[in-house]
Amino acid sequence: MENERIRTGISHAVHISTNTATGCRHCRFSIDGKRFEESVNHYVEEHGYKVLHIVTETDRDSPGQLRRYSLAVVGK
């Protein structure tokens, strides 16, 4: 991991997804998939992270229905 940090300049990365809900790793802010944009902006504005990647992914749930969700990776 140390060599990767030197090469990219990124030492902390967080993924935010509309598929899951978690808490901010720095404060009590609730990271909620229903508030995807607000969650990404929280890391950028409050903790100095940069957006590294945003993508839409597709997965199948247990009955086999397709589900789409957004995923962002932020880091600093």
Coordinates of N, CA and C in Angstrom, one line a residue:
M1 N 0.8 -1.2 0.0 CA 0.0 0.0 0.0 C 0.9 1.3 0.0
E2 N 2.0 1.2 0.7 CA 2.8 2.4 0.8 C 3.4 2.8 -0.6
N3 N 3.8 1.8 -1.4 CA 4.2 2.1 -2.8 C 3.1 2.7 -3.6
E4 N 1.9 2.2 -3.5 CA 0.8 2.7 -4.2 C 0.5 4.1 -3.8
R5 N 0.6 4.5 -2.6 CA 0.4 5.8 -2.1 C 1.4 6.8 -2.7
I6 N 2.6 6.4 -2.8 CA 3.7 7.2 -3.3 C 3.4 7.5 -4.8
R7 N 3.0 6.5 -5.5 CA 2.7 6.6 -7.0 C 1.5 7.5 -7.3
T8 N 0.4 7.3 -6.5 CA -0.8 8.0 -6.8 C -1.0 9.3 -6.0
G9 N -0.3 9.4 -4.9 CA -0.6 10.5 -4.0 C -1.8 10.3 -3.1
I10 N -2.5 9.2 -3.2 CA -3.7 8.9 -2.5 C -3.4 8.0 -1.3
S11 N -3.7 8.4 -0.1 CA -3.5 7.5 1.0 C -4.8 7.0 1.7
H12 N -5.9 7.7 1.4 CA -7.2 7.3 1.9 C -8.2 7.3 0.8
A13 N -9.0 6.2 0.6 CA -10.0 6.1 -0.4 C -11.3 5.6 0.2
V14 N -12.4 6.1 -0.2 CA -13.7 5.7 0.3 C -14.6 5.5 -0.9
H15 N -15.4 4.4 -0.8 CA -16.5 4.3 -1.9 C -17.8 4.6 -1.3
I16 N -18.6 5.3 -2.1 CA -20.0 5.7 -1.7 C -20.9 5.1 -2.8
S17 N -22.0 4.4 -2.3 CA -22.8 3.7 -3.3 C -24.3 4.0 -3.0
T18 N -25.1 4.0 -4.0 CA -26.6 4.1 -3.8 C -27.1 2.8 -3.3
N19 N -26.2 1.8 -3.3 CA -26.6 0.4 -2.9 C -26.4 0.1 -1.4
T20 N -25.7 1.0 -0.7 CA -25.4 0.8 0.7 C -25.5 2.1 1.5
A21 N -25.6 2.0 2.8 CA -25.6 3.1 3.7 C -24.6 2.9 4.8
T22 N -23.7 3.9 5.0 CA -22.7 3.8 6.0 C -22.6 5.1 6.7
G23 N -21.6 5.2 7.6 CA -21.3 6.5 8.2 C -20.0 7.1 7.7
C24 N -19.9 8.4 7.8 CA -18.6 9.0 7.4 C -17.5 8.5 8.3
R25 N -16.3 8.3 7.7 CA -15.2 7.7 8.6 C -14.6 8.8 9.4
H26 N -15.0 10.1 9.3 CA -14.4 11.1 10.0 C -15.3 11.8 11.0
C27 N -16.6 11.7 10.8 CA -17.6 12.4 11.7 C -18.9 11.6 11.8
R28 N -19.9 12.2 12.3 CA -21.1 11.5 12.5 C -22.1 11.6 11.3
F29 N -21.7 12.2 10.2 CA -22.5 12.3 9.0 C -23.0 10.9 8.5
S30 N -24.2 10.8 8.2 CA -24.8 9.5 7.7 C -24.6 9.5 6.2
I31 N -23.9 8.5 5.7 CA -23.8 8.4 4.2 C -24.9 7.5 3.8
D32 N -25.8 8.0 3.0 CA -27.0 7.4 2.6 C -27.1 7.3 1.1
G33 N -27.4 6.1 0.5 CA -27.5 6.0 -0.9 C -28.6 6.8 -1.5
K34 N -29.6 7.2 -0.7 CA -30.7 8.0 -1.2 C -30.3 9.4 -1.4
R35 N -29.2 9.8 -0.7 CA -28.6 11.2 -0.8 C -27.2 11.1 -1.3
F36 N -27.1 10.4 -2.5 CA -25.8 10.1 -3.1 C -25.0 11.3 -3.3
E37 N -25.5 12.3 -4.0 CA -24.8 13.5 -4.3 C -24.4 14.3 -3.0
E38 N -25.3 14.4 -2.1 CA -24.9 15.0 -0.8 C -23.8 14.3 -0.1
S39 N -23.8 13.0 -0.1 CA -22.8 12.2 0.5 C -21.4 12.4 -0.1
V40 N -21.4 12.4 -1.4 CA -20.1 12.7 -2.1 C -19.6 14.1 -1.8
N41 N -20.5 15.1 -1.9 CA -20.2 16.4 -1.6 C -19.7 16.6 -0.1
H42 N -20.2 15.8 0.8 CA -19.8 15.9 2.2 C -18.3 15.6 2.3
Y43 N -17.8 14.5 1.7 CA -16.4 14.2 1.8 C -15.5 15.2 1.1
V44 N -16.0 15.8 0.0 CA -15.2 16.8 -0.8 C -15.2 18.1 0.0
E45 N -16.3 18.6 0.4 CA -16.4 19.9 1.1 C -15.9 19.9 2.5
E46 N -16.2 18.9 3.3 CA -16.0 18.9 4.7 C -14.6 18.3 5.0
H47 N -14.1 17.3 4.2 CA -12.9 16.6 4.6 C -11.8 16.7 3.5
G48 N -12.0 17.5 2.5 CA -10.9 17.7 1.5 C -10.6 16.6 0.5
Y49 N -11.6 15.6 0.4 CA -11.4 14.5 -0.6 C -11.6 15.0 -2.0
K50 N -11.1 14.3 -3.0 CA -11.3 14.6 -4.4 C -12.0 13.4 -5.0
V51 N -12.9 13.7 -5.9 CA -13.6 12.6 -6.6 C -12.6 11.9 -7.6
L52 N -12.5 10.6 -7.4 CA -11.5 9.9 -8.2 C -12.3 9.1 -9.4
H53 N -13.5 8.7 -9.1 CA -14.2 7.9 -10.1 C -15.7 7.8 -9.7
I54 N -16.5 8.0 -10.8 CA -18.0 7.8 -10.6 C -18.4 6.9 -11.7
V55 N -19.2 5.9 -11.4 CA -19.7 4.9 -12.4 C -21.1 4.4 -12.0
T56 N -21.8 3.9 -13.0 CA -23.1 3.2 -12.7 C -22.8 1.8 -13.0
E57 N -23.2 1.0 -12.0 CA -23.0 -0.5 -12.1 C -24.4 -1.2 -12.1
T58 N -24.4 -2.4 -12.7 CA -25.6 -3.2 -12.8 C -25.3 -4.5 -12.1
D59 N -26.3 -5.0 -11.4 CA -26.2 -6.2 -10.6 C -27.5 -6.9 -10.7
R60 N -27.6 -8.2 -10.3 CA -28.8 -8.9 -10.2 C -29.1 -9.2 -8.8
D61 N -30.4 -9.0 -8.4 CA -30.8 -9.3 -7.1 C -31.2 -10.8 -7.0
S62 N -31.7 -11.3 -5.9 CA -31.9 -12.7 -5.7 C -33.0 -13.3 -6.7
P63 N -34.1 -12.5 -7.0 CA -35.0 -13.1 -8.0 C -34.5 -13.0 -9.5
G64 N -33.3 -12.3 -9.6 CA -32.7 -12.2 -11.0 C -33.0 -10.9 -11.7
Q65 N -33.7 -10.0 -11.0 CA -34.0 -8.7 -11.6 C -32.7 -7.8 -11.7
L66 N -32.6 -7.1 -12.7 CA -31.4 -6.2 -12.9 C -31.6 -5.0 -12.0
R67 N -30.6 -4.6 -11.3 CA -30.6 -3.4 -10.5 C -29.4 -2.5 -10.9
R68 N -29.6 -1.2 -11.0 CA -28.6 -0.3 -11.3 C -28.3 0.6 -10.1
Y69 N -27.1 0.9 -9.8 CA -26.7 1.8 -8.8 C -25.5 2.6 -9.1
S70 N -25.3 3.7 -8.5 CA -24.2 4.6 -8.7 C -23.1 4.3 -7.6
L71 N -21.9 4.5 -8.0 CA -20.8 4.3 -7.1 C -19.8 5.4 -7.4
A72 N -19.3 6.0 -6.3 CA -18.3 7.0 -6.4 C -17.1 6.6 -5.5
V73 N -15.9 6.9 -5.9 CA -14.7 6.7 -5.1 C -14.1 8.1 -4.9
V74 N -13.9 8.4 -3.7 CA -13.2 9.7 -3.3 C -12.0 9.4 -2.5
G75 N -11.0 10.2 -2.6 CA -9.7 9.9 -1.9 C -8.9 11.2 -1.7
K76 N -8.0 11.0 -0.8 CA -7.0 12.1 -0.5 C -5.7 11.6 -0.1

